[in-house]
């Protein structure tokens, strides 16, 4: 009987051992299923991608960079920040702070107070459109937002905009492209408007007697007209060489004065290079003057030409050292 109890107990132990083995397998299988489910879930889902940072505007980039503090201050002073934050696209040749520092002392401070000039200079650094470096080097020039053109030269790996070297290219902005340059670009000086022959004679200071004579003879308006005229203009010293009292007498004898003055005027704009090819020229007075050339000396009758080719809006002035007197009829 004891033997049967032992067998029974051993049998029940075997059953329990089998039961625990079965539970172990089930537990392991459940764990495996959970792991597979977790892996499946991870594999089936797409991780959220980090959004790509969008580039800021040209002004945003200049502000954040740190090398363009003077440029940013200039844009603010000129009221151009909003413009260069606009849609564009723009291409900006951006001078660094070091580039501005190369200007003569006091220039930047003066420009910050002279907004029209500052605006001209800043717009001279801007080209309309999004012009990448690969396109820049194909150009000889580009017209700026200021209206004037910049020249573009390529020498090996060196690219210059006027005299400024491009040191960094293709900084991409939301509204265009920045190319960094090492020198501030200065637009060409506007050509000053030329005055008329009379304006120049008045402003020069050496033709006071001539101007007084033109006024007395009523010829100011004529020589301020469209022309063109060529005037052989005697200086005050030339008038002083006349016999004493001659000028005063002429100022009272308008017909004679008018004849003498018109004898100094030739129709058309005859530059010195053309004058020396002539033997004579007919004046507005009707008489002719002779032209002689001896080496570098050019004479109109007996008067020596001392200065040539003073350009006026309505002709040209050649300065002479002696008053021309028409031949007597």
Short mmCIF file of C-alpha atoms in Angstrom, two decimals:
data_model
loop_
_atom_site.label_atom_id
_atom_site.label_comp_id
_atom_site.label_asym_id
_atom_site.label_seq_id
_atom_site.Cartn_x
_atom_site.Cartn_y
_atom_site.Cartn_z
CA UNK A 1 0.00 0.00 0.00
CA UNK A 2 2.82 2.39 0.86
CA UNK A 3 4.29 1.55 -2.50
CA UNK A 4 0.99 2.61 -4.18
CA UNK A 5 0.85 5.90 -2.28
CA UNK A 6 4.43 6.67 -3.33
CA UNK A 7 3.59 5.84 -6.92
CA UNK A 8 0.48 7.96 -6.73
CA UNK A 9 2.43 10.82 -5.24
CA UNK A 10 5.14 10.47 -7.86
CA UNK A 11 2.47 10.36 -10.54
CA UNK A 12 0.80 13.49 -9.24
CA UNK A 13 4.26 15.17 -9.13
CA UNK A 14 4.78 14.31 -12.74
CA UNK A 15 1.40 15.77 -13.61
CA UNK A 16 2.20 19.00 -11.77
CA UNK A 17 5.60 19.17 -13.37
CA UNK A 18 3.95 18.81 -16.74
CA UNK A 19 1.42 21.47 -15.75
CA UNK A 20 4.16 23.95 -14.80
CA UNK A 21 6.01 23.19 -18.02
CA UNK A 22 2.82 23.91 -19.93
CA UNK A 23 2.30 27.17 -18.03
CA UNK A 24 5.90 28.14 -18.74
CA UNK A 25 5.45 27.53 -22.45
CA UNK A 26 2.23 29.51 -22.48
CA UNK A 27 3.82 32.37 -20.57
CA UNK A 28 6.81 32.39 -22.85
CA UNK A 29 4.55 32.24 -25.87
CA UNK A 30 2.47 35.14 -24.51
CA UNK A 31 5.55 37.17 -23.90
CA UNK A 32 6.76 36.45 -27.39
CA UNK A 33 3.40 37.51 -28.78
CA UNK A 34 3.55 40.77 -26.82
CA UNK A 35 7.06 41.44 -28.09
CA UNK A 36 6.02 40.64 -31.66
CA UNK A 37 3.00 42.90 -31.30
CA UNK A 38 5.15 45.68 -29.97
CA UNK A 39 7.67 45.21 -32.77
CA UNK A 40 4.90 45.03 -35.32
CA UNK A 41 3.41 48.22 -33.99
CA UNK A 42 6.78 49.97 -34.13
CA UNK A 43 7.49 48.66 -37.61
CA UNK A 44 4.06 49.63 -38.87
CA UNK A 45 4.22 53.28 -37.73
CA UNK A 46 6.36 56.07 -39.35
CA UNK A 47 8.34 58.15 -36.89
CA UNK A 48 7.46 61.87 -37.05
CA UNK A 49 10.11 63.56 -39.27
CA UNK A 50 11.76 66.73 -38.00
CA UNK A 51 10.48 69.64 -40.18
CA UNK A 52 13.21 71.23 -42.29
CA UNK A 53 14.04 74.74 -41.09
CA UNK A 54 13.02 77.29 -43.71
CA UNK A 55 15.61 79.98 -44.51
CA UNK A 56 14.79 83.47 -43.32
CA UNK A 57 14.60 86.55 -45.52
CA UNK A 58 17.73 88.35 -46.65
CA UNK A 59 17.40 90.77 -43.73
CA UNK A 60 16.79 87.94 -41.23
CA UNK A 61 19.97 86.20 -42.34
CA UNK A 62 22.01 89.42 -42.22
CA UNK A 63 20.78 90.17 -38.70
CA UNK A 64 21.47 86.64 -37.43
CA UNK A 65 24.88 86.25 -39.08
CA UNK A 66 26.72 88.86 -37.02
CA UNK A 67 29.10 89.99 -39.77
CA UNK A 68 26.68 92.53 -41.27
CA UNK A 69 25.86 94.86 -38.38
CA UNK A 70 26.78 97.99 -40.32
CA UNK A 71 24.80 96.86 -43.34
CA UNK A 72 21.74 96.19 -41.18
CA UNK A 73 22.06 99.59 -39.48
CA UNK A 74 22.32 101.22 -42.92
CA UNK A 75 19.22 99.36 -44.19
CA UNK A 76 17.32 100.52 -41.12
CA UNK A 77 18.44 104.14 -41.57
CA UNK A 78 17.46 104.11 -45.25
CA UNK A 79 14.08 102.46 -44.58
CA UNK A 80 14.93 99.49 -46.79
CA UNK A 81 14.41 96.68 -44.25
CA UNK A 82 10.79 96.08 -45.27
CA UNK A 83 11.79 96.10 -48.94
CA UNK A 84 14.41 93.37 -48.48
CA UNK A 85 12.01 91.38 -46.34
CA UNK A 86 9.55 91.43 -49.22
CA UNK A 87 8.79 88.73 -51.72
CA UNK A 88 11.55 89.60 -54.16
CA UNK A 89 13.42 87.67 -55.29
CA UNK A 90 16.56 89.76 -54.83
CA UNK A 91 20.25 89.11 -55.23
CA UNK A 92 22.30 91.08 -52.70
CA UNK A 93 26.05 91.61 -52.82
CA UNK A 94 26.44 92.09 -49.07
CA UNK A 95 29.50 93.96 -47.72
CA UNK A 96 30.73 92.78 -44.34
CA UNK A 97 31.47 95.05 -41.39
CA UNK A 98 35.15 94.82 -42.39
CA UNK A 99 34.21 96.08 -45.85
CA UNK A 100 32.52 99.15 -44.37
CA UNK A 101 35.53 99.66 -42.09
CA UNK A 102 37.72 100.10 -45.20
CA UNK A 103 35.87 103.32 -46.09
CA UNK A 104 37.55 106.59 -45.07
CA UNK A 105 37.05 107.53 -41.43
CA UNK A 106 33.71 109.21 -40.82
CA UNK A 107 32.15 108.02 -44.08
CA UNK A 108 29.65 105.64 -42.51
CA UNK A 109 28.50 108.22 -39.94
CA UNK A 110 28.07 110.79 -42.70
CA UNK A 111 26.10 108.36 -44.86
CA UNK A 112 23.76 107.46 -42.01
CA UNK A 113 22.79 111.15 -41.93
CA UNK A 114 22.54 111.49 -45.73
CA UNK A 115 19.66 109.13 -46.46
CA UNK A 116 19.36 109.81 -50.25
CA UNK A 117 23.04 109.02 -50.82
CA UNK A 118 22.92 106.05 -48.45
CA UNK A 119 19.87 104.67 -50.26
CA UNK A 120 21.64 104.99 -53.62
CA UNK A 121 24.65 103.08 -52.30
CA UNK A 122 22.57 100.30 -50.73
CA UNK A 123 20.40 99.79 -53.83
CA UNK A 124 23.61 99.63 -55.87
CA UNK A 125 24.26 96.33 -54.04
CA UNK A 126 20.91 94.80 -55.08
CA UNK A 127 20.02 93.07 -58.34
CA UNK A 128 16.49 91.97 -59.17
CA UNK A 129 15.98 88.21 -59.41
CA UNK A 130 17.62 85.20 -57.82
CA UNK A 131 21.05 85.08 -59.48
CA UNK A 132 23.18 82.19 -58.27
CA UNK A 133 26.98 82.15 -58.52
CA UNK A 134 26.87 79.84 -61.53
CA UNK A 135 24.89 82.50 -63.39
CA UNK A 136 26.83 85.49 -62.04
CA UNK A 137 30.08 84.28 -63.58
CA UNK A 138 28.45 84.13 -67.01
CA UNK A 139 27.76 87.88 -66.94
CA UNK A 140 29.93 90.89 -67.76
CA UNK A 141 27.66 93.29 -65.93
CA UNK A 142 24.36 93.52 -64.09
CA UNK A 143 21.96 96.42 -63.67
CA UNK A 144 21.27 97.22 -60.03
CA UNK A 145 18.11 98.42 -58.31
CA UNK A 146 19.81 101.83 -58.07
CA UNK A 147 19.77 102.05 -61.86
CA UNK A 148 23.49 101.92 -62.58
CA UNK A 149 25.34 98.77 -63.64
CA UNK A 150 28.06 96.86 -61.82
CA UNK A 151 30.82 95.13 -63.76
CA UNK A 152 31.55 91.43 -63.21
CA UNK A 153 35.01 89.97 -63.82
CA UNK A 154 36.22 86.43 -63.35
CA UNK A 155 39.88 85.50 -62.99
CA UNK A 156 40.28 81.83 -62.16
CA UNK A 157 38.44 81.29 -58.89
CA UNK A 158 38.27 85.01 -58.14
CA UNK A 159 35.04 86.82 -58.94
CA UNK A 160 34.84 90.59 -58.59
CA UNK A 161 31.87 92.93 -58.60
CA UNK A 162 33.50 96.20 -59.65
CA UNK A 163 36.53 96.19 -57.33
CA UNK A 164 34.93 94.04 -54.60
CA UNK A 165 35.83 90.37 -54.34
CA UNK A 166 33.09 87.81 -53.74
CA UNK A 167 34.28 85.86 -50.70
CA UNK A 168 31.16 83.73 -50.02
CA UNK A 169 28.50 82.88 -52.56
CA UNK A 170 25.01 81.40 -52.69
CA UNK A 171 23.71 82.01 -49.18
CA UNK A 172 20.11 81.01 -49.74
CA UNK A 173 17.32 83.16 -48.34
CA UNK A 174 13.55 82.78 -48.52
CA UNK A 175 13.40 85.74 -50.91
CA UNK A 176 16.65 85.49 -52.84
CA UNK A 177 20.39 84.96 -52.57
CA UNK A 178 23.26 86.67 -50.77
CA UNK A 179 26.81 86.85 -52.11
CA UNK A 180 29.26 88.26 -49.55
CA UNK A 181 31.79 90.86 -50.75
CA UNK A 182 34.84 92.42 -49.12
CA UNK A 183 34.41 96.01 -50.32
CA UNK A 184 31.49 98.45 -50.34
CA UNK A 185 30.28 99.19 -53.87
CA UNK A 186 30.02 102.90 -54.68
CA UNK A 187 27.88 103.96 -57.63
CA UNK A 188 29.51 106.25 -60.19
CA UNK A 189 29.18 109.96 -59.55
CA UNK A 190 26.30 111.40 -61.54
CA UNK A 191 27.46 113.62 -64.34
CA UNK A 192 26.95 117.20 -63.31
CA UNK A 193 24.66 119.12 -65.58
CA UNK A 194 26.64 121.38 -67.83
CA UNK A 195 25.71 125.02 -67.81
CA UNK A 196 25.33 127.11 -70.93
CA UNK A 197 28.22 129.06 -72.37
CA UNK A 198 27.07 132.13 -70.45
CA UNK A 199 26.63 130.16 -67.20
CA UNK A 200 30.20 128.88 -67.46
CA UNK A 201 31.58 132.32 -68.29
CA UNK A 202 29.77 133.83 -65.30
CA UNK A 203 30.87 131.05 -62.92
CA UNK A 204 34.50 130.96 -64.07
CA UNK A 205 35.52 134.41 -62.82
CA UNK A 206 38.02 135.17 -65.62
CA UNK A 207 35.40 136.52 -68.03
CA UNK A 208 33.77 139.40 -66.14
CA UNK A 209 34.38 141.91 -68.92
CA UNK A 210 33.08 139.49 -71.56
CA UNK A 211 29.93 138.85 -69.50
CA UNK A 212 29.36 142.59 -69.01
CA UNK A 213 29.76 143.10 -72.77
CA UNK A 214 27.29 140.31 -73.58
CA UNK A 215 24.78 141.86 -71.19
CA UNK A 216 25.23 145.32 -72.69
CA UNK A 217 24.81 143.97 -76.22
CA UNK A 218 21.74 141.91 -75.32
CA UNK A 219 23.46 138.65 -76.36
CA UNK A 220 23.10 136.75 -73.09
CA UNK A 221 19.85 135.12 -74.13
CA UNK A 222 21.35 134.20 -77.53
CA UNK A 223 24.33 132.41 -75.99
CA UNK A 224 22.05 130.70 -73.49
CA UNK A 225 20.05 129.30 -76.39
CA UNK A 226 20.16 125.83 -77.88
CA UNK A 227 23.05 126.47 -80.25
CA UNK A 228 25.39 124.76 -80.50
CA UNK A 229 28.03 127.49 -80.58
CA UNK A 230 31.80 127.61 -80.44
CA UNK A 231 33.05 130.67 -78.59
CA UNK A 232 36.62 131.95 -78.62
CA UNK A 233 36.37 133.66 -75.24
CA UNK A 234 38.81 136.46 -74.36
CA UNK A 235 39.74 136.69 -70.69
CA UNK A 236 39.64 139.86 -68.61
CA UNK A 237 43.40 140.13 -69.21
CA UNK A 238 42.75 140.01 -72.96
CA UNK A 239 40.31 142.94 -72.71
CA UNK A 240 42.84 144.80 -70.52
CA UNK A 241 45.32 144.69 -73.43
CA UNK A 242 43.05 146.95 -75.51
CA UNK A 243 43.94 150.66 -75.59
CA UNK A 244 42.77 152.51 -72.51
CA UNK A 245 39.13 153.57 -72.69
CA UNK A 246 38.25 151.09 -75.48
CA UNK A 247 36.05 148.87 -73.33
CA UNK A 248 34.10 151.82 -71.90
CA UNK A 249 33.62 153.22 -75.40
CA UNK A 250 32.40 149.86 -76.73
CA UNK A 251 29.90 149.48 -73.91
CA UNK A 252 28.32 152.73 -75.20
CA UNK A 253 28.51 151.74 -78.89
CA UNK A 254 26.23 148.68 -78.98
CA UNK A 255 26.40 148.00 -82.77
CA UNK A 256 30.22 147.98 -82.71
CA UNK A 257 30.25 145.93 -79.49
CA UNK A 258 27.80 143.41 -80.98
CA UNK A 259 29.98 143.03 -84.10
CA UNK A 260 33.06 142.35 -82.00
CA UNK A 261 31.30 139.84 -79.75
CA UNK A 262 29.71 137.91 -82.64
CA UNK A 263 33.14 137.81 -84.29
CA UNK A 264 34.16 135.49 -81.44
CA UNK A 265 31.35 133.01 -82.16
CA UNK A 266 31.27 130.18 -84.72
CA UNK A 267 28.16 128.17 -85.44
CA UNK A 268 28.34 124.52 -84.31
CA UNK A 269 30.37 122.73 -81.64
CA UNK A 270 33.93 122.67 -82.99
CA UNK A 271 36.33 120.85 -80.69
CA UNK A 272 40.06 121.59 -80.66
CA UNK A 273 40.86 118.44 -82.66
CA UNK A 274 38.71 119.86 -85.47
CA UNK A 275 39.85 123.47 -85.09
CA UNK A 276 43.47 122.55 -85.85
CA UNK A 277 42.39 121.02 -89.16
CA UNK A 278 41.01 124.35 -90.37
CA UNK A 279 42.66 127.31 -92.07
CA UNK A 280 39.73 129.60 -91.42
CA UNK A 281 36.26 129.65 -89.89
CA UNK A 282 33.27 131.86 -90.64
CA UNK A 283 31.90 133.65 -87.59
CA UNK A 284 28.31 134.50 -86.71
CA UNK A 285 29.26 138.15 -87.36
CA UNK A 286 29.83 137.21 -91.00
CA UNK A 287 33.57 137.72 -91.18
CA UNK A 288 36.14 134.92 -91.12
CA UNK A 289 38.90 134.24 -88.62
CA UNK A 290 42.14 132.58 -89.63
CA UNK A 291 43.43 129.48 -87.87
CA UNK A 292 47.17 128.81 -87.71
CA UNK A 293 48.97 125.96 -85.99
CA UNK A 294 52.65 126.05 -85.05
CA UNK A 295 53.60 122.99 -83.03
CA UNK A 296 51.44 123.14 -79.91
CA UNK A 297 50.52 126.76 -80.47
CA UNK A 298 47.16 127.50 -82.07
CA UNK A 299 46.17 131.03 -83.01
CA UNK A 300 42.85 132.52 -84.02
CA UNK A 301 43.98 135.61 -85.99
CA UNK A 302 46.62 137.01 -83.60
CA UNK A 303 45.08 135.56 -80.45
CA UNK A 304 46.62 132.46 -78.91
CA UNK A 305 44.33 129.69 -77.70
CA UNK A 306 45.35 129.11 -74.07
CA UNK A 307 42.63 126.66 -72.96
CA UNK A 308 40.57 124.37 -75.18
CA UNK A 309 37.42 122.29 -75.09
CA UNK A 310 35.52 123.70 -72.11
CA UNK A 311 32.27 121.83 -72.64
CA UNK A 312 28.94 123.59 -72.23
CA UNK A 313 25.41 122.31 -72.60
CA UNK A 314 25.05 124.33 -75.80
CA UNK A 315 28.54 124.21 -77.26
CA UNK A 316 32.19 124.63 -76.41
CA UNK A 317 34.51 127.39 -75.22
CA UNK A 318 38.13 127.92 -76.29
CA UNK A 319 39.90 130.56 -74.19
CA UNK A 320 42.04 133.14 -76.02
CA UNK A 321 44.48 135.77 -74.75
CA UNK A 322 43.57 138.61 -77.12
CA UNK A 323 40.29 140.23 -78.17
CA UNK A 324 39.42 139.52 -81.81
CA UNK A 325 38.59 142.65 -83.78
CA UNK A 326 36.78 142.16 -87.10
CA UNK A 327 38.31 143.80 -90.15
CA UNK A 328 36.92 147.21 -90.99
CA UNK A 329 34.72 147.39 -94.07
#
